Amino acid sequence: MMDTGYDQIASAPPGFFAEEVTSVHHWTDRLFSFTCTRDPTLRFTSGQFAMIGLVVGGKPLVRAYSMVSPAWEEHLEFLSIKVPDGPLTSRLQHIRVGEKVLIGRKPVGTLILDNLLPGRNLWFLATGTGLAPFMSLMRDPEAYAKYDRVIVAHTVREAKELAYRDYITQELPDHELLGEDVRAKLTYLPAVTRESFPVMGRITTRLESGAAEREAGVAPLDPAHDRVMICGSEAMNADCKALMEARGFVEGTNNAPGSFVVEKAFVTK
Ligand code: A2P
C-alpha cells in the first residue's frame, strides 16, 4: 500500500460523518476540489462552512471549509488549496474516489442571506478559494428572490485559478431550475492580478475607482440599496471591510442583519 499520510476511515469519530469521496478535480498544482456523499441528516444553509478533514495517526485532523454545493444539493463539494507542508492539505490533495473524509455535523458561518437586509444588488467579493461559499449561494434560489442582481467578483493571481469559470459561464445559465434567474440576474466578474487578462486589478482598487460597478453595469455601491458578502484572505477581508465601512455599510451578524458580511476563506495550511 502507498503511504498516503492519512488513515483509511472505518467509522466516524464523535461529531463527524464519514463520507465517501465521489470525484476529485485538480484545477492547478495549487488548487483542487472534490465531491462526497452527504448524510441525509446533515443540515446547512448555503454559504456556511463545516469542519472537514482526515484521520491522521488515529486522530481527526480538520479545518474549516465552506460548502461549494448549495443547501439543496444531494452531495457535498469543497474547494481547497494545496500547501506542500500544510498538515491537512498536503494529505487531502491525495484523496481518491472511494476513500472517506470527515465532515463535521454542525455547519456554521456568517455568509448567509439571513444576515443581510433585503436590497437591490447583492455583491459577492471573493479572492482565491474564497469563491467557495458563493458557489453555494449563487445556486440558492433565495438569492434571486431577494435581490434584483447578483454580482460575483472573483479575483485571482492567474487566470488558470479561476475555478468554476466554465461552469458559471457555460453550464449555470442552462441549469434546469436556476437557468432563468441566472440569465436574468447573475453577473460574473472574473479578474486577474498577475498576468494579462480582460479585467485586471484587485477588487479593492476596482471598487475605489468605480471600475467594478462599471464592469457589472450597475449603479455605484450604496449602503441604502446594496449588500455585500466578502470572502478572501485575512488582508483582503480587512481591506474590503474598511472600504465598506468608509462608505457607510454596516456589518450584519446572526442577531442583526446588516448591509455587508465577511468571513475568512479559511484553509491556509
Ligand atoms: P495580488 O496579486 O495583487 O496580491 P492570494 O492568493 O495571495 O490570496 O491572492 C488572491 C488574489 O487576492 C490576488 O489577485 C491578490 O492580488 C488579491 N489580494 C491579495 N491581498 C489583497 C488585499 N489586501 N485586497 C484585495 N485583494 C487582495
PDB file of N, CA and C and ligand atoms in Angstrom, residues 30 127-128 155-157 193-194 202 204 233 235-236 239, ligand 1:
ATOM      1  N   ARG A  30      -1.930  24.099  -7.333  1.00  0.00           N
ATOM      2  CA  ARG A  30      -2.195  24.710  -6.023  1.00  0.00           C
ATOM      3  C   ARG A  30      -3.659  24.636  -5.605  1.00  0.00           C
ATOM      4  N   THR A 127     -11.669  36.310  -3.280  1.00  0.00           N
ATOM      5  CA  THR A 127     -10.351  36.053  -3.863  1.00  0.00           C
ATOM      6  C   THR A 127      -9.996  34.594  -3.592  1.00  0.00           C
ATOM      7  N   GLY A 128      -9.295  33.985  -4.539  1.00  0.00           N
ATOM      8  CA  GLY A 128      -8.832  32.597  -4.376  1.00  0.00           C
ATOM      9  C   GLY A 128      -9.956  31.644  -4.036  1.00  0.00           C
ATOM     10  N   THR A 155     -11.474  37.390  -7.920  1.00  0.00           N
ATOM     11  CA  THR A 155     -10.156  37.855  -8.332  1.00  0.00           C
ATOM     12  C   THR A 155      -9.087  36.859  -7.881  1.00  0.00           C
ATOM     13  N   VAL A 156      -8.206  36.529  -8.813  1.00  0.00           N
ATOM     14  CA  VAL A 156      -7.131  35.567  -8.536  1.00  0.00           C
ATOM     15  C   VAL A 156      -5.831  36.091  -9.152  1.00  0.00           C
ATOM     16  N   ARG A 157      -4.733  35.425  -8.841  1.00  0.00           N
ATOM     17  CA  ARG A 157      -3.443  35.868  -9.384  1.00  0.00           C
ATOM     18  C   ARG A 157      -3.344  35.575 -10.877  1.00  0.00           C
ATOM     19  N   THR A 193      -4.753  39.413 -11.310  1.00  0.00           N
ATOM     20  CA  THR A 193      -3.827  40.475 -10.900  1.00  0.00           C
ATOM     21  C   THR A 193      -2.387  40.308 -11.383  1.00  0.00           C
ATOM     22  N   ARG A 194      -2.000  39.086 -11.784  1.00  0.00           N
ATOM     23  CA  ARG A 194      -0.569  38.901 -12.065  1.00  0.00           C
ATOM     24  C   ARG A 194      -0.240  38.452 -13.476  1.00  0.00           C
ATOM     25  N   ARG A 202      -6.846  44.318  -8.366  1.00  0.00           N
ATOM     26  CA  ARG A 202      -7.506  43.885  -7.131  1.00  0.00           C
ATOM     27  C   ARG A 202      -8.930  44.449  -7.056  1.00  0.00           C
ATOM     28  N   THR A 204     -10.345  45.645  -4.473  1.00  0.00           N
ATOM     29  CA  THR A 204     -10.321  46.882  -3.682  1.00  0.00           C
ATOM     30  C   THR A 204     -10.042  48.083  -4.594  1.00  0.00           C
ATOM     31  N   SER A 233      -8.588  36.285   1.712  1.00  0.00           N
ATOM     32  CA  SER A 233      -7.525  36.193   2.719  1.00  0.00           C
ATOM     33  C   SER A 233      -7.794  37.205   3.826  1.00  0.00           C
ATOM     34  N   ALA A 235      -5.995  39.679   4.771  1.00  0.00           N
ATOM     35  CA  ALA A 235      -5.699  41.050   4.322  1.00  0.00           C
ATOM     36  C   ALA A 235      -6.801  41.572   3.406  1.00  0.00           C
ATOM     37  N   MET A 236      -7.263  40.714   2.497  1.00  0.00           N
ATOM     38  CA  MET A 236      -8.336  41.122   1.583  1.00  0.00           C
ATOM     39  C   MET A 236      -9.596  41.433   2.378  1.00  0.00           C
ATOM     40  N   ASP A 239      -9.185  44.805   4.202  1.00  0.00           N
ATOM     41  CA  ASP A 239      -9.229  45.949   3.295  1.00  0.00           C
ATOM     42  C   ASP A 239     -10.645  46.186   2.754  1.00  0.00           C
TER      43      ASP A 239
HETATM   44  P1  A2P B   1      -2.221  40.442  -5.816  1.00  0.00           P
HETATM   45  O1  A2P B   1      -1.781  39.540  -6.899  1.00  0.00           O
HETATM   46  O2  A2P B   1      -2.123  41.888  -6.161  1.00  0.00           O
HETATM   47  O3  A2P B   1      -1.564  40.131  -4.476  1.00  0.00           O
HETATM   48  P2  A2P B   1      -3.737  35.259  -2.662  1.00  0.00           P
HETATM   49  O4  A2P B   1      -3.542  34.010  -3.471  1.00  0.00           O
HETATM   50  O5  A2P B   1      -2.492  35.898  -2.174  1.00  0.00           O
HETATM   51  O6  A2P B   1      -4.794  35.113  -1.592  1.00  0.00           O
HETATM   52  O7  A2P B   1      -4.342  36.311  -3.700  1.00  0.00           O
HETATM   53  C1  A2P B   1      -5.522  36.063  -4.400  1.00  0.00           C
HETATM   54  C2  A2P B   1      -5.953  37.364  -5.033  1.00  0.00           C
HETATM   55  O8  A2P B   1      -6.271  38.300  -3.992  1.00  0.00           O
HETATM   56  C3  A2P B   1      -4.848  38.010  -5.851  1.00  0.00           C
HETATM   57  O9  A2P B   1      -5.436  38.508  -7.027  1.00  0.00           O
HETATM   58  C4  A2P B   1      -4.334  39.103  -4.935  1.00  0.00           C
HETATM   59  O10 A2P B   1      -3.809  40.215  -5.640  1.00  0.00           O
HETATM   60  C5  A2P B   1      -5.585  39.513  -4.220  1.00  0.00           C
HETATM   61  N1  A2P B   1      -5.314  40.167  -2.941  1.00  0.00           N
HETATM   62  C6  A2P B   1      -4.356  39.864  -2.041  1.00  0.00           C
HETATM   63  N2  A2P B   1      -4.395  40.678  -0.985  1.00  0.00           N
HETATM   64  C7  A2P B   1      -5.416  41.533  -1.204  1.00  0.00           C
HETATM   65  C8  A2P B   1      -5.966  42.639  -0.472  1.00  0.00           C
HETATM   66  N3  A2P B   1      -5.462  43.018   0.693  1.00  0.00           N
HETATM   67  N4  A2P B   1      -7.013  43.295  -1.013  1.00  0.00           N
HETATM   68  C9  A2P B   1      -7.529  42.925  -2.205  1.00  0.00           C
HETATM   69  N5  A2P B   1      -7.052  41.899  -2.947  1.00  0.00           N
HETATM   70  C10 A2P B   1      -6.005  41.212  -2.459  1.00  0.00           C
END
